[in-house]
Short mmCIF file of C-alpha atoms in Angstrom, two decimals:
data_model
loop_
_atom_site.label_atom_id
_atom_site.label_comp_id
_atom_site.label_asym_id
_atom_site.label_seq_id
_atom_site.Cartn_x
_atom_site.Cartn_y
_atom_site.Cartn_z
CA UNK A 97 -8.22 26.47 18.13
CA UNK A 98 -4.57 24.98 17.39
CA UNK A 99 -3.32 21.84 15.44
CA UNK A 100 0.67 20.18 15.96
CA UNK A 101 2.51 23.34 14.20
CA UNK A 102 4.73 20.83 12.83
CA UNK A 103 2.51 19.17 10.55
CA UNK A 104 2.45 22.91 8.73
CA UNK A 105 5.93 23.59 8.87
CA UNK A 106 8.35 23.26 5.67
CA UNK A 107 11.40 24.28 4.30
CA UNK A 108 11.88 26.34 1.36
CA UNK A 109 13.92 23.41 0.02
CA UNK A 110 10.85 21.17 -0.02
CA UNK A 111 9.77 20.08 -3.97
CA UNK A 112 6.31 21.28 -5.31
CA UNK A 113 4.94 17.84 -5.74
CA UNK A 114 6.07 17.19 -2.10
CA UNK A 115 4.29 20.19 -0.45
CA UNK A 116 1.14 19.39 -2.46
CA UNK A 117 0.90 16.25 -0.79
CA UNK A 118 1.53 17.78 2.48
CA UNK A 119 -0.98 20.68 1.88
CA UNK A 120 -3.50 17.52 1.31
CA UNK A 121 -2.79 16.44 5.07
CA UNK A 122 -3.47 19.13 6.86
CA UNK A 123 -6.47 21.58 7.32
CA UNK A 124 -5.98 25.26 6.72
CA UNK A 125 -5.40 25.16 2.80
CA UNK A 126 -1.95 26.78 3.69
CA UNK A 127 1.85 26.15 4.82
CA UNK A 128 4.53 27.98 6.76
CA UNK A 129 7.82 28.03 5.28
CA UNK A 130 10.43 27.95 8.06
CA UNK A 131 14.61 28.25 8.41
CA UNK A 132 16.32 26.18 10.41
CA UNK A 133 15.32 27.48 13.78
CA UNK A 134 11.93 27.67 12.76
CA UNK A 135 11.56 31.22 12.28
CA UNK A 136 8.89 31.99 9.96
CA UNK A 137 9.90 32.78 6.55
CA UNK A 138 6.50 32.88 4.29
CA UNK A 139 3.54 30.74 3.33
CA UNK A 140 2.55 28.68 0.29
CA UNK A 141 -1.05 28.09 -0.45
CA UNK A 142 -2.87 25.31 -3.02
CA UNK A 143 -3.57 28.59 -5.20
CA UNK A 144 0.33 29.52 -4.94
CA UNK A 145 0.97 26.02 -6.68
CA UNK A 146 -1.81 25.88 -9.34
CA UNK A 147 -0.82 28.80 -10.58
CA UNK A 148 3.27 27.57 -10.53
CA UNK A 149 1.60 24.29 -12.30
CA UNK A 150 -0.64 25.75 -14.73
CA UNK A 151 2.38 28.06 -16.10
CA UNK A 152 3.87 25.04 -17.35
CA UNK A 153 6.81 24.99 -14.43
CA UNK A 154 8.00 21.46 -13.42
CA UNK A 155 6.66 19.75 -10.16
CA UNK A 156 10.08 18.64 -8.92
CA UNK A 157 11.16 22.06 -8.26
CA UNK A 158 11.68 23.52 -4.95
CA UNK A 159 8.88 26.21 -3.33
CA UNK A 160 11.65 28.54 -3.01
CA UNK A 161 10.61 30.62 -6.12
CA UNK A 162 6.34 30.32 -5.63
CA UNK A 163 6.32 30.94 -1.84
CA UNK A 164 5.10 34.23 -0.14
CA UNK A 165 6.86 36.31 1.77
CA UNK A 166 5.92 37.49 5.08
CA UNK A 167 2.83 36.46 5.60
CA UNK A 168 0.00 37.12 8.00
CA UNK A 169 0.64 36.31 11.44
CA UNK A 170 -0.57 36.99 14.83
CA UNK A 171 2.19 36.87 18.11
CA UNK A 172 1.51 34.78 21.56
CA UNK A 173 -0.81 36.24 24.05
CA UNK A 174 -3.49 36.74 21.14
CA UNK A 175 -7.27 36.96 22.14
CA UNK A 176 -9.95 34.65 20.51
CA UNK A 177 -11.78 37.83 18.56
CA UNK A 178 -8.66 38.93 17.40
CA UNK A 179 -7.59 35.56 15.53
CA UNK A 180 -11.38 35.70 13.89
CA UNK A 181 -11.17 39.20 12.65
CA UNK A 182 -7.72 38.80 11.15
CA UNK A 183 -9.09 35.53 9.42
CA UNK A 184 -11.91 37.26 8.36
CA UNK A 185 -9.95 40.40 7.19
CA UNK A 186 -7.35 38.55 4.81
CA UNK A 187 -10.05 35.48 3.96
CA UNK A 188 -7.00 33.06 5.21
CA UNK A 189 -7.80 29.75 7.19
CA UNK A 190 -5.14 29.27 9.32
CA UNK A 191 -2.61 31.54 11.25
CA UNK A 192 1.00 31.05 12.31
CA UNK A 193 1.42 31.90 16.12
CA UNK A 194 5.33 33.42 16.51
CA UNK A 195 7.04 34.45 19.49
CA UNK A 196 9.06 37.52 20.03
CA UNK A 197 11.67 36.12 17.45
CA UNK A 198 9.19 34.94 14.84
CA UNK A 199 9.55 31.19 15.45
CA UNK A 200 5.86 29.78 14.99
CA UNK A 201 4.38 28.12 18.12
CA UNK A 202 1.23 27.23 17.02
CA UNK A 203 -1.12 27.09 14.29
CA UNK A 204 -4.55 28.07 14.23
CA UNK A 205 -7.47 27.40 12.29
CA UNK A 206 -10.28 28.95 11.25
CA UNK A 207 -12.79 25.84 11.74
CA UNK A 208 -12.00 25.83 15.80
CA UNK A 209 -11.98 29.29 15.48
CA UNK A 210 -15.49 29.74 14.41
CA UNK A 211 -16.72 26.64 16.13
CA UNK A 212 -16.81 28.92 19.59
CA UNK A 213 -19.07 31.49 18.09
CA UNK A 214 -21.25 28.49 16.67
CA UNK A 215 -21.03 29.48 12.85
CA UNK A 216 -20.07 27.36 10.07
CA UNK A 217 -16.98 27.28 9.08
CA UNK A 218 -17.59 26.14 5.25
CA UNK A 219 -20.74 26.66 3.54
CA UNK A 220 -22.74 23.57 2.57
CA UNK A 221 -22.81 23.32 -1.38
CA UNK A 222 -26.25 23.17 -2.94
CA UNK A 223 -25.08 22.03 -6.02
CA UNK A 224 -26.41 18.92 -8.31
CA UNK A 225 -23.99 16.33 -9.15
CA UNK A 226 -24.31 14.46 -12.49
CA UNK A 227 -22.54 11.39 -13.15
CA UNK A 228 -22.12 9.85 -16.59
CA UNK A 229 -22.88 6.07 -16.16
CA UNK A 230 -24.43 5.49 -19.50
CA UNK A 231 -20.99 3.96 -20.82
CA UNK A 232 -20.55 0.33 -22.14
CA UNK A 233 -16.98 -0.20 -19.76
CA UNK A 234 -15.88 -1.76 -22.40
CA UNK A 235 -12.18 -1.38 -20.50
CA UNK A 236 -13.68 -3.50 -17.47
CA UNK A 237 -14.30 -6.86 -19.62
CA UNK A 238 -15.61 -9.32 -19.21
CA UNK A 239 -16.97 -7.60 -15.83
CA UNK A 240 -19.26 -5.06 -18.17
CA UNK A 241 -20.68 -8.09 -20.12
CA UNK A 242 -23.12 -9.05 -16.68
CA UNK A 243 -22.99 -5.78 -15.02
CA UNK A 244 -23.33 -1.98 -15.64
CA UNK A 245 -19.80 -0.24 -15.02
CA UNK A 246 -21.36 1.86 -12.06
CA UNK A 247 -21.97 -1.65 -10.46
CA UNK A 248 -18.33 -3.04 -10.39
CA UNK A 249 -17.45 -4.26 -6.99
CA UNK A 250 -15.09 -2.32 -5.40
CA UNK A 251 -14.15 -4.93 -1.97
CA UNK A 252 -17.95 -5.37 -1.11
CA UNK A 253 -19.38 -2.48 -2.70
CA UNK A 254 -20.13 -1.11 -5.99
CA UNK A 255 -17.74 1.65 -7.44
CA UNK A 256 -21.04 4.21 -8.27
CA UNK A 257 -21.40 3.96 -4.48
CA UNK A 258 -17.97 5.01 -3.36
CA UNK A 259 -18.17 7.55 -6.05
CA UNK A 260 -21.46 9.22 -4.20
CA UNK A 261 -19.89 8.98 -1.14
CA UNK A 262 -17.31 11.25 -1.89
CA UNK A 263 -19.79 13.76 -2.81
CA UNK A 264 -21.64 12.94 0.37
CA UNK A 265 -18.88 13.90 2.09
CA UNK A 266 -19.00 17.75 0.82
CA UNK A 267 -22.65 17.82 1.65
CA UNK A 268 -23.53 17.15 -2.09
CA UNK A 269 -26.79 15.14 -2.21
CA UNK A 270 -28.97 16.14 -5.58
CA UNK A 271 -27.27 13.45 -7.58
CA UNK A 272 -28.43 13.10 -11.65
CA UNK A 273 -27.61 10.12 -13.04
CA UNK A 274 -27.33 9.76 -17.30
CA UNK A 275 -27.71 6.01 -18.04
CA UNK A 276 -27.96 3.87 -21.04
CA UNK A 277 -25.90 0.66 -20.83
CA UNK A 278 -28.10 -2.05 -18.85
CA UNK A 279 -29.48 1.24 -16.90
CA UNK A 280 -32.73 -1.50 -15.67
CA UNK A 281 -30.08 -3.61 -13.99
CA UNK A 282 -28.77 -0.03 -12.27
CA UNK A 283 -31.83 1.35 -11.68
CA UNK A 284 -33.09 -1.68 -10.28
CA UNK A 285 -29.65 -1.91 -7.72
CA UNK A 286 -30.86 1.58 -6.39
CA UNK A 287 -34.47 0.50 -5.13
CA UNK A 288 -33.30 -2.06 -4.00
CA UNK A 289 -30.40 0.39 -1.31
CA UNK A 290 -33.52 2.76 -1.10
CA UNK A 291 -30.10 5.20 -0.37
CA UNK A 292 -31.60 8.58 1.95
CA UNK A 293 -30.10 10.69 -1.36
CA UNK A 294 -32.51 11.88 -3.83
CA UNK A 295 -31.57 10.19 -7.30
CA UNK A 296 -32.67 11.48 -10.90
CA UNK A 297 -32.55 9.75 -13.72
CA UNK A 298 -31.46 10.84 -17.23
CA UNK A 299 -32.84 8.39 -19.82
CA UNK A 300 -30.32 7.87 -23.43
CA UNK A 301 -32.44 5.48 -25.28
CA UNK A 302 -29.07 5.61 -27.89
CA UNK A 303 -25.58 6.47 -26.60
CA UNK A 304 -24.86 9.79 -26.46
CA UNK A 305 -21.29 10.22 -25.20
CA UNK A 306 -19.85 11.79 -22.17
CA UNK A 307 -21.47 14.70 -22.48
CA UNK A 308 -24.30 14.05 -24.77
CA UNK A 309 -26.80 13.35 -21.89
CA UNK A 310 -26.26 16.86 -20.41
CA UNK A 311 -28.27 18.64 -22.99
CA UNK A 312 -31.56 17.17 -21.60
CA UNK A 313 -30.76 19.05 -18.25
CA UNK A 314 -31.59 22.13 -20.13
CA UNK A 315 -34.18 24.29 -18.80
CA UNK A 316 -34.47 21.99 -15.43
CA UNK A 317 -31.17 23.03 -13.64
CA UNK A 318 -30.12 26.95 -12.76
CA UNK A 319 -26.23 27.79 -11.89
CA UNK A 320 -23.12 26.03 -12.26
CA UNK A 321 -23.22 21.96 -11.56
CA UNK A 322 -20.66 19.19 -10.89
CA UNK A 323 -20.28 16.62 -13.78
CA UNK A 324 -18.62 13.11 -12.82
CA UNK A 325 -17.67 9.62 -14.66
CA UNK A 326 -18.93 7.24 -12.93
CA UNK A 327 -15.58 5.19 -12.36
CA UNK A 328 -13.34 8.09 -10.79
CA UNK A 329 -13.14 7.65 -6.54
CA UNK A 330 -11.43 11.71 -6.46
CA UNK A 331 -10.54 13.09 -2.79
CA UNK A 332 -10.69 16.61 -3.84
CA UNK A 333 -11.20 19.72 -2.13
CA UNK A 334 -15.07 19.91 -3.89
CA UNK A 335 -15.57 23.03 -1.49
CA UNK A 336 -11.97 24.79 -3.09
CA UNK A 337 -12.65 23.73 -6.59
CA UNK A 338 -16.42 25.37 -6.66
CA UNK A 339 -15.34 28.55 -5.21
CA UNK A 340 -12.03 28.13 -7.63
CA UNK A 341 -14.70 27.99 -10.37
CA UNK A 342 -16.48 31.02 -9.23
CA UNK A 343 -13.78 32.99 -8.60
CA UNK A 344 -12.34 32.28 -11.98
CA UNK A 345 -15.69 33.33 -13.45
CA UNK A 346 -15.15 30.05 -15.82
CA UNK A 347 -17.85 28.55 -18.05
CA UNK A 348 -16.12 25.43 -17.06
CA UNK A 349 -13.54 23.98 -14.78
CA UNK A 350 -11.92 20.93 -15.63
CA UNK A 351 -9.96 18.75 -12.50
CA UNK A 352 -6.83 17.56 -13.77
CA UNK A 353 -4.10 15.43 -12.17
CA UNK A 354 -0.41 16.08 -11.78
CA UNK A 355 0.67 12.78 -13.09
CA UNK A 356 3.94 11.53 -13.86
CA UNK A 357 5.28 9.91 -17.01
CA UNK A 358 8.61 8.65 -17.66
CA UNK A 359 10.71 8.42 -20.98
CA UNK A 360 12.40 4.67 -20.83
CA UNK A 361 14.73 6.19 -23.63
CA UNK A 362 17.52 8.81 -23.54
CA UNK A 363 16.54 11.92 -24.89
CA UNK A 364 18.47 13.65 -27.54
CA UNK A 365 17.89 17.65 -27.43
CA UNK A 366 18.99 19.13 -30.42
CA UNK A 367 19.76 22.78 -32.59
CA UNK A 368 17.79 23.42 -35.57
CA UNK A 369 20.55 21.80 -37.91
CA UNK A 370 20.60 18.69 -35.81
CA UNK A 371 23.74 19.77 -33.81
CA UNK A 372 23.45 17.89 -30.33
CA UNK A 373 22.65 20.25 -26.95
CA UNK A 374 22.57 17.16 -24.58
CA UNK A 375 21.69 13.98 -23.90
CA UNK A 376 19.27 13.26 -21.24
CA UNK A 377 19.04 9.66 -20.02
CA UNK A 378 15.33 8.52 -19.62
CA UNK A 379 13.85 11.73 -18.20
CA UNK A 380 10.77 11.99 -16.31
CA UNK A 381 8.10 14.99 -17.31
CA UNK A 382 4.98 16.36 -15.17
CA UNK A 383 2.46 16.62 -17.16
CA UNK A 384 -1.36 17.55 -16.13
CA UNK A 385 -4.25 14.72 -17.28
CA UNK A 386 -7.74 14.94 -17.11
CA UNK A 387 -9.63 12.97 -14.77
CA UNK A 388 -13.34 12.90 -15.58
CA UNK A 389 -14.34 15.24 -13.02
CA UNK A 390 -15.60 19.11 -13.86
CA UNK A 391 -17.72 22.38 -12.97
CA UNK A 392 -20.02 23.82 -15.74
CA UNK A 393 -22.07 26.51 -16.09
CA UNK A 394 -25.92 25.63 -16.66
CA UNK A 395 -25.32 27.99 -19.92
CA UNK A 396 -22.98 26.05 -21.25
CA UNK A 397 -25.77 23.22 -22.02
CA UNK A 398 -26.99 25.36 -25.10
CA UNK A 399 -23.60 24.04 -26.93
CA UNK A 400 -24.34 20.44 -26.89
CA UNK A 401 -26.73 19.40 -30.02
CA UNK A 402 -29.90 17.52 -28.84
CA UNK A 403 -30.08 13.80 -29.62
CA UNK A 404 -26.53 13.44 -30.76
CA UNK A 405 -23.16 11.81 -29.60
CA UNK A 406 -21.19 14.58 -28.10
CA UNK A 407 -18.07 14.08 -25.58
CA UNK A 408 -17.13 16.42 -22.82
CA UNK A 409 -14.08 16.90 -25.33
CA UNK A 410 -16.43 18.20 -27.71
CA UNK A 411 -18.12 20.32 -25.20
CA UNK A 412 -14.36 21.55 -24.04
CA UNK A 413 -13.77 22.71 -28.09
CA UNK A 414 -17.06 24.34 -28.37
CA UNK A 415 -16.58 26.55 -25.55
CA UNK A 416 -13.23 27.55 -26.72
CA UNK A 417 -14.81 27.98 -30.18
CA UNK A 418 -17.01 30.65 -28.37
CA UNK A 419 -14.27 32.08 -26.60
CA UNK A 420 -15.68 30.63 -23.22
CA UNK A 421 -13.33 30.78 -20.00
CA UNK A 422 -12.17 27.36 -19.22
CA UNK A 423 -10.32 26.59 -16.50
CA UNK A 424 -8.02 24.27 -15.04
CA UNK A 425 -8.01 22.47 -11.32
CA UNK A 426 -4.07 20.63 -10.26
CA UNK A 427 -4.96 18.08 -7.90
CA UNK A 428 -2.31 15.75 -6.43
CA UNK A 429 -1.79 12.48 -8.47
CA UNK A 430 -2.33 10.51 -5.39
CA UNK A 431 -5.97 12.24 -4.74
CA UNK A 432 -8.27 9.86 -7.55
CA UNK A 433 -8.38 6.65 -8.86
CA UNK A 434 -9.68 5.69 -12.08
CA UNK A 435 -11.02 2.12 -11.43
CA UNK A 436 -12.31 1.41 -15.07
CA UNK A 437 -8.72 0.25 -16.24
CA UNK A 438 -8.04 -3.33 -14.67
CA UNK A 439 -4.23 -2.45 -13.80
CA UNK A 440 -5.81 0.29 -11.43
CA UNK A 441 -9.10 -1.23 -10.26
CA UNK A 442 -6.91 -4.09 -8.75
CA UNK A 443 -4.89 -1.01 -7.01
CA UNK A 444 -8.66 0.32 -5.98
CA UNK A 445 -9.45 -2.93 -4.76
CA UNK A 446 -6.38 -2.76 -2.23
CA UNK A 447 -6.84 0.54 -0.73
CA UNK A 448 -10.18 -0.42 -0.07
CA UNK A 449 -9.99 -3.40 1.78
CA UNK A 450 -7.17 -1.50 3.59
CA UNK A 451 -3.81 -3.01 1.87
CA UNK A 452 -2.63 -0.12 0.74
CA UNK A 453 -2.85 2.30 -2.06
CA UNK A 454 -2.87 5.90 -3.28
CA UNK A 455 -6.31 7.52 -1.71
CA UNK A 456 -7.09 7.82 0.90
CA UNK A 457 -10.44 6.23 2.33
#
């Protein structure tokens, strides 16, 4: 029922964009902020730091600001039933273990926790998956003149494959696929793997844009769905993000990436009547991009016109048109790669054969 402690132990001094990618290593969905003599100070969650991010607040900045203080925590000599109903109580996955001078001893988690009793831990999502493959991958030239974009090798493998497999992972198997572009030659790639998922197979006889395709689920799916590109390997929490979605009570969710983008220029800040404030020497700014990857609402189909060319971006402005909630999802810029830009797919291309890279495998 424990993990190392030190894997979940930080400082308060630790940068946002540094505990994300520490909150991505460990189980629990949570940290424990510790001083020096690792007395237990607080805990920062994923939720702590999307809401930090989504506020607009800068990535570099410490967690001294976003963390909570004193959080839940049990002391040595616990029982087993205890841990579970205090988990269970405060809907927490992990909890700091202190001793009689609240330094943290051990962590525990809610997955061994459970596993005695015999109950899942996590739910299995029922949810369909659709991915977008109908595109021409025009940015994957001359590769998309012989093959479909879903097809592009990835190592030994084609990138639509890897892309399932992270679904696979979260116990996602109804996959939809929308397909235009040389869909016989994709199609034909799938009988072929006989894969033990269930495909269907949304038919554009005309391009119909990222989100075009969706309107012919209409009527044949009930409840919210997942909506991929085809070209995006993402290791996201898929489990977080659908309860994130629920929770939220958005129409739709949108995953975005913490990316960073520097200025290779100084920067001159200025007063209204062009007076100088400072000068700021190639700054760097956090800014949050979407990936391709979202959560929508089965009602939210009734917005996209039938037969037409319509992009999620569309979809994204007719919601807001209608005043519909939608959401956003920080994930870690290290956590997806978008393999239809040759610069990256040649990145993609080293993680996978195990050279190296950003995601991890």
């Amino acid at each position: 029922m424990t993990s190392n402690p030190q894997d979940f132990l930080i400082s308060f001094s630790m940068s946002v964009r540094d505990t994300m990618k520490r909150l991505n290593q460990v189980e629990g969905q949570a940290l424990y902020v510790v001083d020096e003599g690792g007395r237990l100070l607080g805990s920062v969650t994923d939720g702590d730091i999307r809401r930090y991010l989504m506020n607009g607040n800068p990535a570099e900045h410490d967690i001294s600001e976003i963390y909570t203080r004193n959080p839940v925590r049990i002391r040595i000599g616990y029982r087993s039933p205890e841990v579970r109903r205090l988990m269970q109580t405060h809907k927490i996955e992990s909890v700091p273990v202190v001793d009689a001078d609240d330094r943290v001893v051990e962590v525990l988690l809610w997955e061994t926790a459970f596993r005695e009793t015999g109950r899942l831990t996590r739910r299995k999502l029922d949810v369909p998956v659709i991915i977008m493959a109908g595109g021409k991958g025009t940015r994957m030239d001359p590769f998309t003149r012989i093959l479909p974009k879903p097809l592009v090798p990835i190592d030994d493998r084609p990138v639509i494959e890897l892309v399932i497999e992270r679904f696979l992972a979260h116990g996602l198997d109804k996959f939809f696929l929308s397909v235009n572009h040389k869909s016989r030659i994709l199609k034909a790639y799938f009988e072929e793997a006989n894969p033990q998922y269930r495909i269907r197979w949304i038919e554009e006889d005309k391009p119909l844009g990222t989100a075009g395709g969706l309107r012919f689920l209409e009527g044949k799916i009930n409840g919210p769905f997942f909506v991929s590109n085809c070209d995006i390997i993402v290791n996201a929490d898929l489990a977080g993000l659908f309860e994130y979605h629920q929770a939220r009570q958005n129409e739709i969710t949108i995953v975005a990436s913490l990316k960073r983008y520097p200025i290779p220029y100084g920067l001159c800040e200025i007063e209204n009547d062009g007076t100088l404030i400072r000068l700021r020497e190639k700054p760097e700014y956090d800014l949050l991009v979407n990936i391709g990857l979202y959560v929508v609402n089965d009602s939210a189909l009734r917005w996209i016109p039938p037969d037409q060319y319509f992009d999620f971006t569309d979809l994204i402005v007719a919601a807001k048109q209608k005043s519909a909630k939608v959401g956003v999802y920080p994930i870690e810029e290290n956590d997806w790669i978008d393999v239809g830009q040759w610069e990256v797919y040649r990145n993609a291309i080293k993680v996978f054969q195990g050279h190296g890279g950003d995601v991890q495998r």
